[in-house]
Amino acid sequence: MKRSILRGTPRRAAALLAAALTVTAFCAADAVARSYPFGPRTRAVNDLGNQYVPFHAHLWDLLHGRSDGGLLVNWQSGFGSSFLPDLGTYLSSPFALLVVVFPRDEIDLAVYVITVLKTACAGAAMAWLLLRLRPGRWWAAGLLGAAYALCGWSLADASYNPMWLDGLVALPLLCLVGEWALDGRRRLLGVLVVALAWIANFYTAYMATLGAGLFLLLRLWLSGLPRRRALAAAGRATATVALGVGLAAPLVTVVYFGTKHAYPGRVTHFTPVATQDLLARLLPTTYGFASPALFVGTTALLLALALPFHRAAPVRVRAGWSLLVAAVALSLQWTPAHLAWHAFATPNGSPYRQTFVLCALLVVAAWHTLSYGVPAPRALATATALLALVAAVASRSGLVHAYAWPVLLLSTAGALTGLLLLRRAEAAEAAEAAGAGGAGGVTAPEAGDGRGAEAGATTGDTGAVGRPGLAGLAVRVRRAEAVRSGAAATASGGGSGRAAGSSADVDDSREAGHGRETGDGPGDGRGRGVGADPAPAGADPAPAGAGAATAGRGEPRAGRAGARRRVGLAGLAVVVLVGAQLGEAAATSAVATRLRLNHLDDYASWGDRQREQAKAVSEADGWPAHRTDPGREQTVGNDPMVVGGQGAQYYSSLTADVLSRTLTALGGGWTSRGRNVQSLDNAVTDAVFSVGARVHSPPDQHQRWNPRDRGPVTVSRQDVPPLVTVRPATAPDARTGVSAFGPSPYRNQELLLGSRVYTVPALTVRTGDGARPARAPGDRPGTLVEAPRAKAAAHRPTIDAQCPARSEVYLWAPHYSGTARLTDSPAKPLTGRFTSDAAKIAAMQRLGTAPVSGHVRIELAPTRTGTVPDGAVGCLDTARLRTAVRGLKATGAEEVTVSDGTVRARLPAGSTGTAVIAAPRIAGWRCAADGAAAEPARTHFGLIAVPLDGSATSVTCTFHPPGLRLGAAVGGASLLTLVLLGTLTAVRRRRTARHPALHPATRPRERITSAL
């Protein structure tokens, strides 16, 4: 990178370096771990494979015009789910739009690239912020920016939750907004940044806003502003956040109301981790799902630990940043603060999602340490001792593995070596400046010696005068260089050396007097780091006189040698520090990638299985005439969004309560405590929901627990009613909501179908030795079934029942784990596989056909103790089902059209009763018969219903996401306020331009940057 470029744009150079280091370490770690896309191991773990990749695939389809639905309704998932809340939760980041440039079958690569870019941008934003806070070396800002981007929270938690990475990007940007508020600048841009942060991901933006608020409060205290000006700055910041959040309200309110209508899942309570586990996560290569990943790199950690002991920094700076870091660290472990960080609701899953805020504060504290010069050996020794104490306490944690110690030792050695080399470079520059200054009558103390720090402490950190830190040394170096320039000019003949020296003194005193430019108070941070080559303002240097000429004849060669030595030391320090940072970050990321596969569920990337399923779905698709379900044998929790079709399967944090409860009442299964509903392979529910084609795939061979079966992908079809049917009217006082369902899923299916088609026989359950098992305790009526004590038990538990001959046999056992199969069936029996635990229930499954005798025996192979409920077996009369379907088709809609959030159906003349749309009655649906006024849709056992009086020949239902109108009103008011404020500001500027205030002419101040 050219020196001239660095001189003009140090922040840009720092941002680019941070991004480059981040990308290098991130990709190198995946290559070492042999993880996708650099190796055979999948990276699609947990929600990354189940949610984020499928949602990005659906966004790809939406952007290319190939999705079923639009921004309002996703007709592919959950038989019709509200999409705008999902968009605001998973896909509203500007980075998500990049999926459009990737091929559809490379959606995993698209999400990976988006993840890397978000992480890199977070590092770039932090590097920019650091140089805005304090002048310093651009490469050091880039290194610490990368340390923030590659923090443990980013590598261990957010890398497979890419939506959280928007908060990682937002935090330094929101801190910049606070800096602009302090200066009273860029108000419009500040509002837009806040709005973009909250739109990208409101959840982590909320945490980032809290962190930026704490950051701003400390900056106000350190600035030493009068109370009135400080309150004005705080008011500007508050107004900026309010207007920005207001602009984001149309999306934020929709997501908020979506959470209110979502299935509640499990209520959890926060339990803080042990102290040794907390401290262990500061070290490299540690991993734990439920502990805060605080790793920021050994260099940044040492610098942050050294800040309280760094005498070159003002006392207020040392105390302020150290206390803020400590306070936020303690808040991680305190339940009230934990709730405040997480919007007053303990999340399911990782309980330390605000950790990135503390990582950012550690990096900012490290920057303040380094910007005042490398700490003295005593301060570094104290920081190293504190690090050793942290390691000693952490050694008792189970999160620290044997390989952590060599990585920690190497990174510590590299960090200390690099810092000491950099300190020698500073000392060399200070000595050179002192020597040159002595020739001109100027003295310069050694950098970082602490003299004068207390003088700076009296005003916080608002000026360079009287302080031996970075800005003060920069002033003295420029004076010395001016003297040397004058001496060199004299050697070649002519002029007055006093002119050049005076000019330099004028410029330096002007910069030193502008504390907002060179100090820790508000300013633009344009200063020079120690070790920078001076860049005079461009005036020709004047001669220094005869005495200076004599000294100047030997000066250039000695000065060049000293400069080369100084640059060599600084360059070696950069190499060592960058190497240590990249090495430990890559090792930490690689370890987290490998250990995640042992702790979390993982899923295969797009491959032959998905390609075959997508082809089968495409060939059978007939939407909206009928639905095509991608199948019971799922690959991920959102198969319809990945391979196409329109099924029940749906996994989101916003899964509607009515959908989950309806499918559960019908015998459906779910995981993630009710928010990951599964497909239900059942002939009756297929008729109810107009599923006319169903894909059948072999079990996913990526999952180790599935049986080895490489059979082909097939499609079954059945005659089903249209999407809109007409049912008889119900009594006015009859219950038709989800609460009307009873305990038997077979009877609940009949309620929705409108016909009796099942026989539910009495059961006889016996253990492997023929005994009657015990009844299940608690509120689950049924029989206990225990796993055999011996793996190869001679006899297994059985269920005996009597079904009508040739009927289809189904088993419903939501709290049973194991397999079940018919022992005597005229056709090839099916093996039902059931899985249940505290977070999941098993779906009803078809086992085959009853024999002519009607006697059914089901052999069980339980893997753990479970329950077989009363009424577990259902015998389906397929002839009755066909008759019911013919009746629904005869009275159903003659034509159905679906477009995003609108369903229109043309009905037979004289239709009476209730028109039922085979979609869950989620909040937001409004319906009308013919041209009547629309009103909130009724419910027919969880489905959308419209009453008919015999005169209507059409039904129209439209969907309006709850909260959208309120959000639009708030957003409009915020936009109007922003326009008015902008107009008033423009008018005020125009008046000022017409009547300018008189100012004395001053010479433009020289812009000086650092190249080292």
Coordinates of N, CA, C and O in Angstrom, one line a residue, residues 1-2 4-20 120 123-132 137-139 141-142 524 526 1007 1009-1010:
M1 N 0.8 -1.2 0.0 CA 0.0 0.0 0.0 C 0.9 1.2 0.0 O 1.8 1.3 0.8
K2 N 0.6 2.2 -0.9 CA 1.4 3.3 -1.1 C 1.4 4.3 0.1 O 0.3 4.5 0.7
S4 N 1.6 7.5 0.2 CA 0.8 8.7 -0.1 C -0.6 8.4 0.2 O -1.4 9.2 0.7
I5 N -1.1 7.2 -0.1 CA -2.5 6.8 0.1 C -2.7 6.8 1.6 O -3.7 7.2 2.1
L6 N -1.8 6.1 2.4 CA -2.0 6.0 3.8 C -2.0 7.4 4.5 O -2.7 7.6 5.4
R7 N -1.1 8.3 3.9 CA -1.1 9.6 4.5 C -2.4 10.4 4.4 O -2.8 11.1 5.3
G8 N -3.1 10.2 3.3 CA -4.3 10.9 3.1 C -5.5 10.2 3.7 O -6.5 10.9 4.1
T9 N -5.5 8.9 3.9 CA -6.7 8.2 4.4 C -6.3 7.1 5.4 O -6.4 5.9 5.1
P10 N -5.9 7.5 6.6 CA -5.5 6.5 7.5 C -6.7 5.6 8.0 O -6.5 4.4 8.2
R11 N -7.9 6.2 8.1 CA -9.0 5.4 8.6 C -9.4 4.4 7.5 O -9.7 3.2 7.8
R12 N -9.3 4.8 6.2 CA -9.7 3.9 5.2 C -8.6 2.7 5.1 O -9.0 1.6 5.0
A13 N -7.4 3.1 5.3 CA -6.4 2.0 5.3 C -6.5 1.1 6.5 O -6.4 -0.1 6.4
A14 N -6.9 1.6 7.7 CA -7.1 0.8 8.9 C -8.3 -0.1 8.6 O -8.3 -1.3 9.0
A15 N -9.4 0.4 8.1 CA -10.6 -0.4 7.8 C -10.3 -1.5 6.8 O -10.7 -2.6 7.0
L16 N -9.5 -1.2 5.8 CA -9.2 -2.2 4.8 C -8.3 -3.3 5.4 O -8.5 -4.5 5.2
L17 N -7.4 -2.9 6.3 CA -6.5 -3.9 6.9 C -7.3 -4.7 7.8 O -7.1 -6.0 7.9
A18 N -8.2 -4.2 8.6 CA -9.0 -5.0 9.5 C -9.9 -6.0 8.8 O -10.0 -7.1 9.2
A19 N -10.5 -5.5 7.7 CA -11.3 -6.4 6.9 C -10.4 -7.5 6.3 O -10.8 -8.7 6.3
A20 N -9.2 -7.2 5.8 CA -8.4 -8.2 5.2 C -7.9 -9.2 6.2 O -7.9 -10.5 6.0
A120 N -16.2 -9.1 8.3 CA -15.2 -8.2 7.9 C -15.6 -6.7 8.0 O -14.8 -5.8 8.4
G123 N -15.2 -5.5 11.6 CA -13.8 -5.1 11.9 C -13.4 -3.8 11.3 O -12.8 -2.9 11.9
A124 N -13.9 -3.5 10.0 CA -13.6 -2.2 9.4 C -14.3 -1.1 10.2 O -13.7 0.0 10.4
A125 N -15.5 -1.3 10.6 CA -16.2 -0.2 11.3 C -15.5 0.1 12.6 O -15.4 1.2 13.0
M126 N -15.1 -1.0 13.3 CA -14.4 -0.8 14.6 C -13.1 0.0 14.4 O -12.7 0.9 15.1
A127 N -12.3 -0.4 13.3 CA -11.0 0.3 13.1 C -11.3 1.8 12.8 O -10.5 2.6 13.2
W128 N -12.3 2.1 12.0 CA -12.7 3.5 11.7 C -13.0 4.2 13.0 O -12.6 5.3 13.2
L129 N -13.8 3.5 13.9 CA -14.2 4.2 15.2 C -13.0 4.5 16.0 O -12.9 5.5 16.6
L130 N -12.0 3.5 16.1 CA -10.9 3.7 17.0 C -10.1 5.0 16.6 O -9.6 5.7 17.4
L131 N -9.8 5.1 15.3 CA -9.1 6.3 14.8 C -9.9 7.6 15.0 O -9.4 8.7 15.0
R132 N -11.2 7.5 15.0 CA -12.1 8.6 15.3 C -12.0 9.0 16.8 O -12.1 10.2 17.2
R137 N -1.7 4.8 15.3 CA -1.2 4.1 14.1 C -2.3 3.5 13.4 O -3.1 2.7 14.0
W138 N -2.4 3.6 12.1 CA -3.5 3.1 11.3 C -3.5 1.5 11.3 O -4.5 0.9 11.4
W139 N -2.3 1.0 11.3 CA -2.2 -0.5 11.3 C -2.6 -1.1 12.7 O -3.2 -2.2 12.7
A141 N -4.9 0.3 14.6 CA -6.4 0.3 14.6 C -6.9 -0.8 13.8 O -7.9 -1.4 14.1
G142 N -6.3 -1.1 12.6 CA -6.7 -2.2 11.8 C -6.6 -3.6 12.6 O -7.5 -4.4 12.5
D524 N -12.4 14.6 15.4 CA -12.3 13.7 14.2 C -11.2 12.7 14.3 O -11.0 11.8 13.4
R526 N -8.0 13.1 13.7 CA -7.0 13.2 12.7 C -5.7 13.6 13.4 O -5.4 14.8 13.6
R1007 N -3.0 18.6 7.7 CA -3.5 17.3 8.0 C -2.3 16.3 8.0 O -1.6 16.1 7.0
T1009 N -1.0 12.4 9.1 CA -1.4 11.0 9.4 C -0.2 10.2 9.6 O 1.0 10.7 9.5
S1010 N -0.4 9.0 10.0 CA 0.7 8.1 10.3 C 0.8 7.0 9.3 O -0.2 6.4 8.8

